[in-house]
Every structure is written in C-alpha cells, then in structure tokens.
XYZ file of C-alpha atoms in Angstrom:
460
model
C -95.117 -72.925 24.158
C -94.349 -71.339 20.955
C -95.259 -74.007 18.712
C -98.806 -75.114 21.172
C -100.068 -72.060 21.104
C -99.862 -71.576 17.325
C -101.677 -74.869 16.746
C -104.485 -73.670 19.091
C -104.589 -70.744 16.880
C -104.406 -72.848 13.874
C -107.577 -74.277 14.505
C -110.697 -74.501 12.757
C -114.494 -75.591 13.278
C -116.320 -77.634 11.002
C -119.193 -76.540 9.853
C -122.010 -77.801 7.583
C -122.921 -75.815 4.531
C -126.189 -77.672 2.641
C -126.168 -75.706 -1.273
C -128.902 -74.011 -2.090
C -131.905 -75.752 -5.137
C -130.457 -75.222 -8.965
C -132.409 -72.537 -10.353
C -132.488 -70.481 -13.149
C -132.859 -66.701 -11.920
C -133.261 -64.983 -15.094
C -134.697 -62.050 -15.856
C -135.041 -63.120 -18.766
C -138.429 -64.816 -19.806
C -137.706 -67.791 -22.719
C -140.433 -69.241 -25.058
C -142.176 -72.054 -23.854
C -141.581 -73.778 -27.817
C -138.226 -72.865 -28.583
C -136.777 -71.324 -25.271
C -135.990 -67.956 -27.019
C -137.142 -64.556 -25.684
C -139.683 -63.147 -27.573
C -140.039 -59.695 -26.415
C -137.260 -57.799 -24.685
C -137.629 -57.313 -21.015
C -138.471 -53.992 -19.471
C -136.609 -53.628 -15.426
C -138.224 -51.108 -14.203
C -136.660 -47.881 -12.815
C -136.283 -47.595 -9.635
C -135.356 -44.214 -10.183
C -137.642 -42.778 -12.072
C -140.919 -44.441 -11.002
C -141.503 -46.567 -14.646
C -144.656 -48.748 -14.259
C -143.365 -52.462 -14.621
C -144.934 -54.151 -17.236
C -147.496 -56.485 -15.719
C -146.896 -59.614 -18.254
C -143.642 -59.276 -18.020
C -143.835 -59.125 -13.830
C -145.640 -61.919 -13.470
C -143.357 -64.135 -15.609
C -140.024 -62.489 -13.228
C -141.959 -63.454 -10.115
C -142.431 -66.963 -11.293
C -138.736 -67.218 -11.653
C -137.394 -65.550 -8.367
C -138.983 -66.680 -5.198
C -136.640 -68.271 -2.648
C -137.977 -70.903 -0.700
C -138.157 -70.391 3.681
C -135.474 -73.347 3.752
C -132.808 -71.950 1.298
C -133.334 -68.441 3.198
C -132.442 -69.652 6.152
C -129.557 -72.606 4.995
C -128.410 -68.840 3.283
C -128.248 -67.133 6.677
C -126.594 -70.197 8.667
C -124.025 -70.210 5.796
C -123.510 -66.506 6.448
C -123.019 -67.073 10.329
C -120.165 -69.925 9.420
C -118.689 -67.612 6.474
C -118.572 -65.000 9.454
C -117.252 -67.311 11.731
C -114.546 -68.748 9.874
C -113.450 -65.912 8.341
C -113.299 -64.605 12.603
C -110.716 -67.603 13.060
C -108.961 -67.220 10.341
C -108.754 -62.987 10.888
C -107.712 -63.780 14.126
C -104.875 -66.573 13.809
C -104.236 -64.315 11.410
C -103.436 -61.556 13.286
C -101.623 -63.542 16.128
C -99.439 -64.750 13.614
C -98.616 -61.619 12.361
C -98.352 -60.478 15.944
C -95.929 -63.392 16.471
C -94.178 -62.646 12.828
C -93.718 -58.595 13.829
C -92.161 -59.583 17.181
C -90.169 -62.094 16.024
C -88.957 -59.675 12.787
C -88.526 -56.712 15.800
C -86.271 -59.500 17.817
C -84.588 -60.540 14.946
C -84.048 -56.814 13.383
C -82.735 -55.406 16.892
C -80.243 -58.664 17.611
C -78.726 -57.737 13.893
C -78.692 -54.606 14.914
C -76.978 -55.440 18.216
C -75.093 -57.285 16.235
C -73.417 -55.511 13.672
C -72.903 -53.107 15.949
C -70.806 -54.810 17.632
C -68.945 -56.368 14.735
C -68.843 -52.671 14.247
C -67.339 -51.777 17.424
C -65.142 -54.681 16.818
C -63.851 -53.333 12.984
C -63.325 -49.911 14.998
C -60.572 -51.381 17.320
C -59.398 -53.384 14.301
C -59.034 -50.251 12.354
C -57.701 -47.979 14.903
C -54.963 -50.009 16.653
C -53.479 -50.432 12.681
C -54.134 -47.262 12.125
C -51.964 -46.225 15.318
C -49.394 -48.834 14.600
C -48.875 -47.230 10.975
C -48.948 -44.211 12.115
C -46.426 -44.962 14.760
C -44.130 -46.796 11.689
C -44.371 -43.888 10.177
C -43.256 -41.428 12.643
C -39.995 -43.538 12.849
C -40.042 -44.017 9.361
C -39.761 -39.590 8.544
C -37.437 -39.501 11.675
C -35.123 -42.333 10.001
C -35.916 -39.909 6.654
C -34.091 -37.102 7.657
C -31.603 -38.835 10.132
C -30.616 -40.795 6.434
C -30.759 -37.389 4.991
C -28.430 -36.091 7.580
C -26.020 -38.223 6.544
C -26.729 -37.145 2.669
C -25.534 -33.993 3.537
C -22.876 -34.645 5.549
C -21.403 -36.722 2.788
C -22.676 -33.841 0.387
C -19.980 -32.052 2.168
C -17.608 -34.129 2.665
C -17.275 -34.720 -1.575
C -17.068 -30.947 -1.232
C -14.716 -30.951 1.430
C -11.950 -33.297 -0.090
C -11.926 -31.297 -3.301
C -9.724 -28.445 -1.047
C -6.679 -30.843 -0.244
C -7.078 -32.599 -3.906
C -6.242 -28.737 -5.459
C -3.811 -28.325 -2.723
C -1.703 -31.561 -3.745
C -2.101 -30.999 -6.904
C -1.217 -27.328 -7.040
C 2.265 -28.621 -5.040
C 2.705 -30.916 -7.900
C 2.660 -27.996 -10.493
C 4.548 -25.461 -8.011
C 7.209 -28.649 -7.667
C 7.783 -28.883 -11.636
C 9.003 -25.457 -11.293
C 12.009 -26.477 -9.946
C 15.032 -26.968 -12.619
C 17.239 -29.467 -13.898
C 18.986 -31.698 -11.137
C 16.583 -30.361 -8.302
C 14.175 -31.910 -10.203
C 13.666 -35.361 -8.770
C 11.109 -37.573 -7.974
C 12.439 -38.125 -4.881
C 10.062 -39.032 -1.803
C 7.992 -36.215 -1.774
C 6.755 -36.075 -5.150
C 5.700 -39.797 -4.274
C 4.063 -39.039 -1.393
C 1.783 -36.296 -3.230
C 1.378 -38.495 -6.596
C -0.217 -41.134 -3.302
C -2.022 -38.556 -1.889
C -4.050 -37.404 -5.050
C -5.071 -40.799 -6.122
C -5.856 -41.521 -2.206
C -8.333 -38.144 -2.174
C -9.653 -39.375 -5.697
C -10.456 -42.658 -4.921
C -11.596 -41.998 -1.255
C -13.831 -39.065 -3.620
C -15.202 -42.143 -5.548
C -15.928 -44.414 -2.663
C -18.004 -41.419 -1.140
C -20.260 -40.614 -4.511
C -21.018 -44.300 -4.694
C -21.608 -44.367 -0.825
C -23.801 -41.064 -2.264
C -25.463 -43.020 -4.497
C -26.979 -46.079 -2.230
C -27.997 -42.990 0.209
C -29.918 -41.272 -2.684
C -31.567 -44.391 -3.680
C -32.636 -45.748 -0.015
C -34.359 -42.239 -0.003
C -36.109 -43.216 -2.729
C -37.133 -46.486 -1.664
C -38.031 -44.509 2.811
C -40.725 -42.103 0.333
C -41.661 -44.688 -1.710
C -42.672 -46.838 1.990
C -43.443 -43.023 3.498
C -45.917 -42.707 0.396
C -47.732 -46.253 1.448
C -47.997 -45.316 4.790
C -49.231 -42.185 4.040
C -51.756 -43.288 1.433
C -52.819 -46.224 3.956
C -53.101 -43.558 6.991
C -55.386 -41.572 5.340
C -57.004 -44.603 4.021
C -57.547 -46.235 7.254
C -58.220 -42.949 8.876
C -61.431 -42.156 6.675
C -62.679 -46.108 6.820
C -62.520 -45.250 10.541
C -64.509 -42.120 10.504
C -67.075 -43.174 8.084
C -67.034 -46.775 10.893
C -67.441 -44.882 13.475
C -70.322 -42.324 12.222
C -72.199 -45.211 10.931
C -71.839 -46.573 14.483
C -73.714 -43.703 16.367
C -76.314 -44.346 13.644
C -79.601 -45.810 15.383
C -83.169 -45.932 13.741
C -83.969 -42.459 14.995
C -80.587 -40.555 13.157
C -81.802 -37.856 10.436
C -80.474 -38.939 7.198
C -81.303 -42.291 6.541
C -82.600 -42.814 3.514
C -83.422 -46.048 0.904
C -80.858 -47.353 -1.152
C -82.820 -49.725 -3.563
C -79.942 -52.235 -4.701
C -77.795 -51.540 -2.228
C -77.445 -55.200 -0.843
C -76.364 -56.930 -4.573
C -73.559 -54.486 -5.454
C -70.346 -56.474 -4.239
C -67.639 -52.993 -3.687
C -65.509 -54.697 -1.628
C -61.834 -55.346 -3.065
C -60.177 -57.649 -0.001
C -61.709 -59.838 2.350
C -60.817 -59.300 6.184
C -57.587 -61.538 6.274
C -56.364 -60.314 3.318
C -56.432 -56.703 4.526
C -54.873 -57.342 7.816
C -51.808 -59.179 5.851
C -51.986 -56.172 3.432
C -51.054 -53.556 6.458
C -48.615 -55.170 8.032
C -46.750 -55.754 4.469
C -46.603 -52.497 4.690
C -45.224 -51.834 8.243
C -43.093 -54.737 7.468
C -41.999 -52.985 4.344
C -41.437 -49.568 6.427
C -39.510 -51.707 8.480
C -37.164 -53.096 6.558
C -36.255 -49.869 4.588
C -35.787 -48.675 8.504
C -33.491 -51.382 9.083
C -31.692 -51.225 5.326
C -31.087 -47.338 5.964
C -29.988 -47.729 9.690
C -27.097 -50.471 8.301
C -26.363 -47.884 5.503
C -26.215 -44.757 8.214
C -23.807 -47.263 10.427
C -21.633 -47.629 6.600
C -21.384 -44.041 5.828
C -20.270 -43.109 9.429
C -17.729 -46.108 9.680
C -16.655 -44.933 5.929
C -16.598 -40.933 6.323
C -14.333 -42.400 9.683
C -12.244 -44.440 7.942
C -11.655 -41.514 4.865
C -10.904 -39.143 7.192
C -7.914 -40.933 8.793
C -6.850 -42.133 5.416
C -6.728 -38.727 4.173
C -4.678 -37.060 7.519
C -2.737 -39.844 7.195
C -1.675 -39.638 3.764
C -1.709 -35.880 4.479
C 0.945 -35.971 7.767
C 2.789 -38.206 5.490
C 3.426 -35.813 2.446
C 4.313 -32.755 5.043
C 6.756 -35.321 6.391
C 8.129 -36.055 3.594
C 8.332 -32.389 2.694
C 9.886 -31.839 6.174
C 12.023 -33.829 5.864
C 13.027 -32.821 2.081
C 13.526 -29.304 2.876
C 15.594 -30.045 5.709
C 17.600 -32.327 3.070
C 17.849 -28.948 0.812
C 18.775 -26.704 3.580
C 21.867 -28.684 4.689
C 22.324 -28.928 1.167
C 22.527 -25.076 0.887
C 25.260 -24.548 3.791
C 27.428 -27.111 2.736
C 27.482 -25.795 -0.705
C 28.202 -22.371 0.481
C 30.617 -24.000 2.813
C 32.509 -25.681 -0.210
C 31.822 -22.653 -1.980
C 33.681 -20.411 0.393
C 36.440 -22.919 0.715
C 36.496 -23.028 -3.192
C 36.427 -18.859 -3.077
C 39.421 -19.039 -0.303
C 41.438 -21.477 -2.228
C 41.029 -19.847 -5.611
C 42.688 -16.832 -3.878
C 45.266 -18.382 -2.480
C 46.169 -20.069 -5.954
C 46.011 -16.774 -7.767
C 48.261 -15.412 -5.257
C 50.734 -18.369 -5.802
C 50.515 -17.567 -9.543
C 51.713 -14.128 -9.538
C 54.705 -15.057 -6.552
C 55.175 -18.133 -9.700
C 54.884 -15.357 -12.202
C 57.475 -13.054 -10.136
C 59.228 -16.126 -9.248
C 60.123 -16.871 -13.318
C 60.672 -13.062 -13.766
C 63.292 -13.105 -11.128
C 64.803 -16.313 -12.886
C 65.421 -14.505 -15.551
C 67.860 -12.169 -13.906
C 69.955 -14.248 -12.815
C 70.217 -16.732 -15.960
C 70.837 -13.536 -18.084
C 74.158 -13.230 -15.531
C 74.873 -16.693 -16.663
C 74.749 -15.506 -20.274
C 76.551 -12.534 -20.128
C 79.640 -14.314 -18.108
C 79.338 -16.886 -20.806
C 79.049 -14.854 -23.247
C 81.817 -12.291 -21.698
C 84.033 -15.547 -21.359
C 83.901 -15.944 -24.984
C 85.878 -13.803 -25.911
C 89.397 -14.599 -24.078
C 91.919 -15.294 -26.135
C 93.745 -17.806 -28.364
C 94.616 -20.826 -24.954
C 92.944 -18.326 -22.547
C 89.921 -20.422 -24.222
C 89.991 -23.111 -21.654
C 86.802 -25.470 -20.397
C 87.989 -24.884 -17.104
C 85.569 -25.592 -14.027
C 83.966 -21.824 -14.271
C 82.930 -22.947 -18.376
C 82.102 -26.019 -16.429
C 79.649 -24.569 -13.575
C 78.531 -21.721 -15.704
C 76.913 -24.236 -18.210
C 75.701 -26.100 -15.434
C 74.209 -23.061 -14.037
C 72.761 -22.348 -17.068
C 71.281 -25.701 -17.617
C 70.240 -25.749 -13.752
C 68.178 -22.825 -14.152
C 66.356 -23.576 -17.696
C 65.633 -26.286 -15.650
C 63.991 -24.660 -12.665
C 62.550 -22.358 -15.069
C 60.791 -25.511 -16.902
C 59.687 -26.777 -13.828
C 58.453 -23.610 -12.867
C 56.151 -23.408 -15.878
C 54.921 -26.641 -15.917
C 53.829 -25.810 -12.543
C 52.743 -22.422 -13.275
C 50.031 -24.590 -15.749
C 49.202 -26.888 -13.791
C 48.412 -24.358 -10.994
C 46.634 -22.829 -13.644
C 44.508 -25.640 -15.028
C 43.722 -26.008 -11.110
C 42.842 -22.505 -10.967
C 40.248 -22.739 -13.917
C 38.727 -25.673 -12.338
C 38.965 -23.962 -9.179
C 36.738 -21.752 -11.249
C 34.484 -23.581 -13.019
C 34.370 -25.567 -9.641
C 32.527 -22.648 -8.017
C 30.291 -21.379 -10.811
C 29.081 -25.164 -10.273
C 28.368 -24.790 -7.218
C 27.063 -20.823 -7.287
C 24.849 -22.818 -9.827
C 23.673 -25.196 -7.881
C 23.306 -23.302 -4.775
C 20.888 -21.271 -6.792
C 19.162 -23.862 -7.628
C 18.648 -25.291 -4.615
C 18.130 -22.083 -2.950
C 15.035 -22.234 -5.553
C 14.206 -25.211 -4.221
C 13.895 -24.823 -1.321
C 12.051 -21.353 -1.477
C 9.607 -23.984 -3.725
C 9.258 -26.315 -0.985
C 9.254 -24.260 2.129
C 7.900 -21.209 0.918
C 5.094 -22.070 -1.360
C 4.612 -25.635 -1.176
C 4.779 -25.823 2.892
C 2.758 -22.421 2.716
C 0.093 -23.752 1.026
C 0.230 -26.794 3.126
C 0.257 -24.690 6.650
C -3.451 -25.775 7.906
C -5.146 -28.713 7.256
C -7.827 -27.411 4.429
C -10.771 -29.903 5.963
C -13.464 -28.449 8.396
C -14.983 -30.110 11.306
C -16.569 -32.844 9.184
C -13.659 -35.013 10.237
C -12.511 -35.691 13.477
C -9.720 -37.487 14.920
C-alpha cells in the first residue's frame, strides 16, 4: 500500500510547452551598416523622471514588442510550471512526511532496542558484579582464616624455643657431672634426640610458614584483581544505568561530533565474560589451595605437637629412670660404706689385739730365753742336753714361729686395713659424685622439666 501511494504521488502531468519567437532584445541600437552602436544609449531614470531620448526610444520600441500569442504562451508556461511545481511540492511533502514517519519509527525502534540491550547489559554486569562480590567475600574470609593459621604457626615456632632452651640447658647442667658420672646414658641420648626433633620440627614449621606467606601473597593478588574488577563493574553499571534512564527529554544532552567513529573498546562481549570468569576461577583456585594448605598446617601442628610431647615424655621417663638408678646406687654405696666402716673398725680392734698378743709373747720368750741362759751356767757335766734343754729350745722355736705368724698376719691385716681405707675413700668419693649427679638430675634438670613449657596451642 505504501508503495502504491508512493507511485500515485510520483505521477506526473504532461504539459505542452510552446517556445517563444527568438528575438534579439536589446536596449542597444545597432548600426544598419556594421551592427555597431553609433551612440551610447541613455536609459530613462524612473526615479528622477529624466526625459528619454526620442530617437533612442523609437528604436527600442521596435525591438521590445511581443505578440499576443507569445503573451498567452508565456501565461500557459507559467501555469504549467506552477502546476508542475505544486505536484512536485506535494510529492516532496508526502515523501518528507513518509521519511519523517519512517525515521521516527526507526529512531524510536533503535532507542527501544538500545534500551533493551542496555537492560540486558545491566543484568549481565549485575550478575557478574554479584558473583565477583560473593567470591571476594569468600576470599576475604579464607584470607582471614589463612592469616590466623599464619599467626598460629608463628606462635608455634616461638613456643618451640621454650622446650629447646630447656633441653639445651639440661645438657649444659649435666655436663657439670664429674669423672665417672659423666656417662652418655639414656637420658643424654633422649635429650639429644629431643633437641634434634625440636629443631627439625621448627624447620618444618618455618617451611610451612613460608608457604603460608606465599599463599597469602597469591590470595591478596587475587583479592586485588577482584576488587579492581568489582570497582570497574560498579562504575560501568552506574554509567549503564544512567544511560538506561536517559530519554529525549533528559537534561544535559549534548552533541559529540564524531563520537561514533571512535573505537575505545578493549574487549568483546564474549571475552569480557571470559575475563570475569577467569578472575573468579583464579580466586576459587587460590581459595582451594589455601584450604588445602590450612588442612596440612593443622595436620602438621598436630603431628609436631605429638612428636614434641612424645620426646618430652621420653626424656622425662629416661631422666626419672636414671634418677632412680642414681638413688639406688647412692643407697647401696651408703650401705657398703657403712659395712666398710664397720669392717675398718673391726680390723683396727684386731690390730690392737694382735699388737697386744705380740707384746704378750715377748714375756714368754723372755722367760724361755732367761731359763735357757740360766741353765747355760750349770757346771761341768751338769751342762747336759737333757729334755729340759730340748724343751726350752723347742719352746723358743715355737714362740718365734708363732710370733712370725702373728707378724705376718699383722702385716696382712694392716695391708687390708689400708685397702679398706682406700675402699672407704673411693666409696666416699663415688658417693659424693652420685650425690652431685643426683642433685643435678633431680633438682636442676627435673626442676626445669617439671612443667610442660608449651602453651595451649598444642592439644593432645
């Protein structure tokens, strides 16, 4: 219908146009001989009313007259031109109205379509803005939990210094033991193992702390990217919502010449969504790594605390066993010392008795010697080797033999007395060493290890 209406408007009317007779119309008279002016023409002044030159006026009247037919043809031409121009103007008016209506419809449709696409874009940006905000909130919570784990690791590393210092100080105190008590016993082995275990666990915790710090840096990088993307999307969302609310009657509308030729866009619709998705996926990946790291940190803390407690308990048990051994040895030494002391006392009594016995034997031998010497003064044949003489000699020999035996026994007893004195001295010295070692282990070392020096961070 529109096309037929357009054809009807575009219909033209055929009008016959008759050309006028060609005449040379000029206000300049020509000479009959050569066609050149013989005198310049003076036009009448219609304003001042000067008189026309009669000669020139006659010549001009000859050349400026039209015929009636020409006059009618000219009027017909004007009529035809007027009709043609009116039809053309009507067609142009109708075309202009149609173009205006079409332009209005297309512009209105374009605005509606742009508004609809702006609404869709606002929905898309709002969706990704909400997703990024939710992911940012979850990431911040994970960063806080990981930060708590970092603080826990730092406290654990610091808490290990307590038992490590105590174990080293215990070794230092036990180095003060003297002579034979400076034994590489089970307690010392347990202390060395405890120190090595504490240092190894401290290194493990420090390595885990380094991983935690690296993961915190990665999480903060993802957080920074999320925050930047969130700010950008909020800014873009504000601009798009402002654009969505604009209409033809809004304030602040301006012309920006050539703005449609400027291409500032950095991404396409698909790549824009993929970039937001990549940002969220990176954050999710960092959160998963952080969660796994926190789980490993908790397991490591539990393992380290159990190992520290086991080594602490093992050392305390070895120390208690060693203390009981020292106490038992001390008690036995005291018992032996008492027996040796009693034996020394008995030996000394026997020595006195033997000295008295030897002294008593001197009287008997004196009697025998005196008898034998007195009988040496018998006269002549009375100086007989009789049974008395034999008996005296036998008595003197027996007394000498017994005195020799008593001296020998005395010498052995005196030697044994010296040995007992040496044994007593050794026992007293060893007892002093035992008492000193027992004091070191029971008072100094056990005094340091009475309370477990790790706070409530380690639970069992």
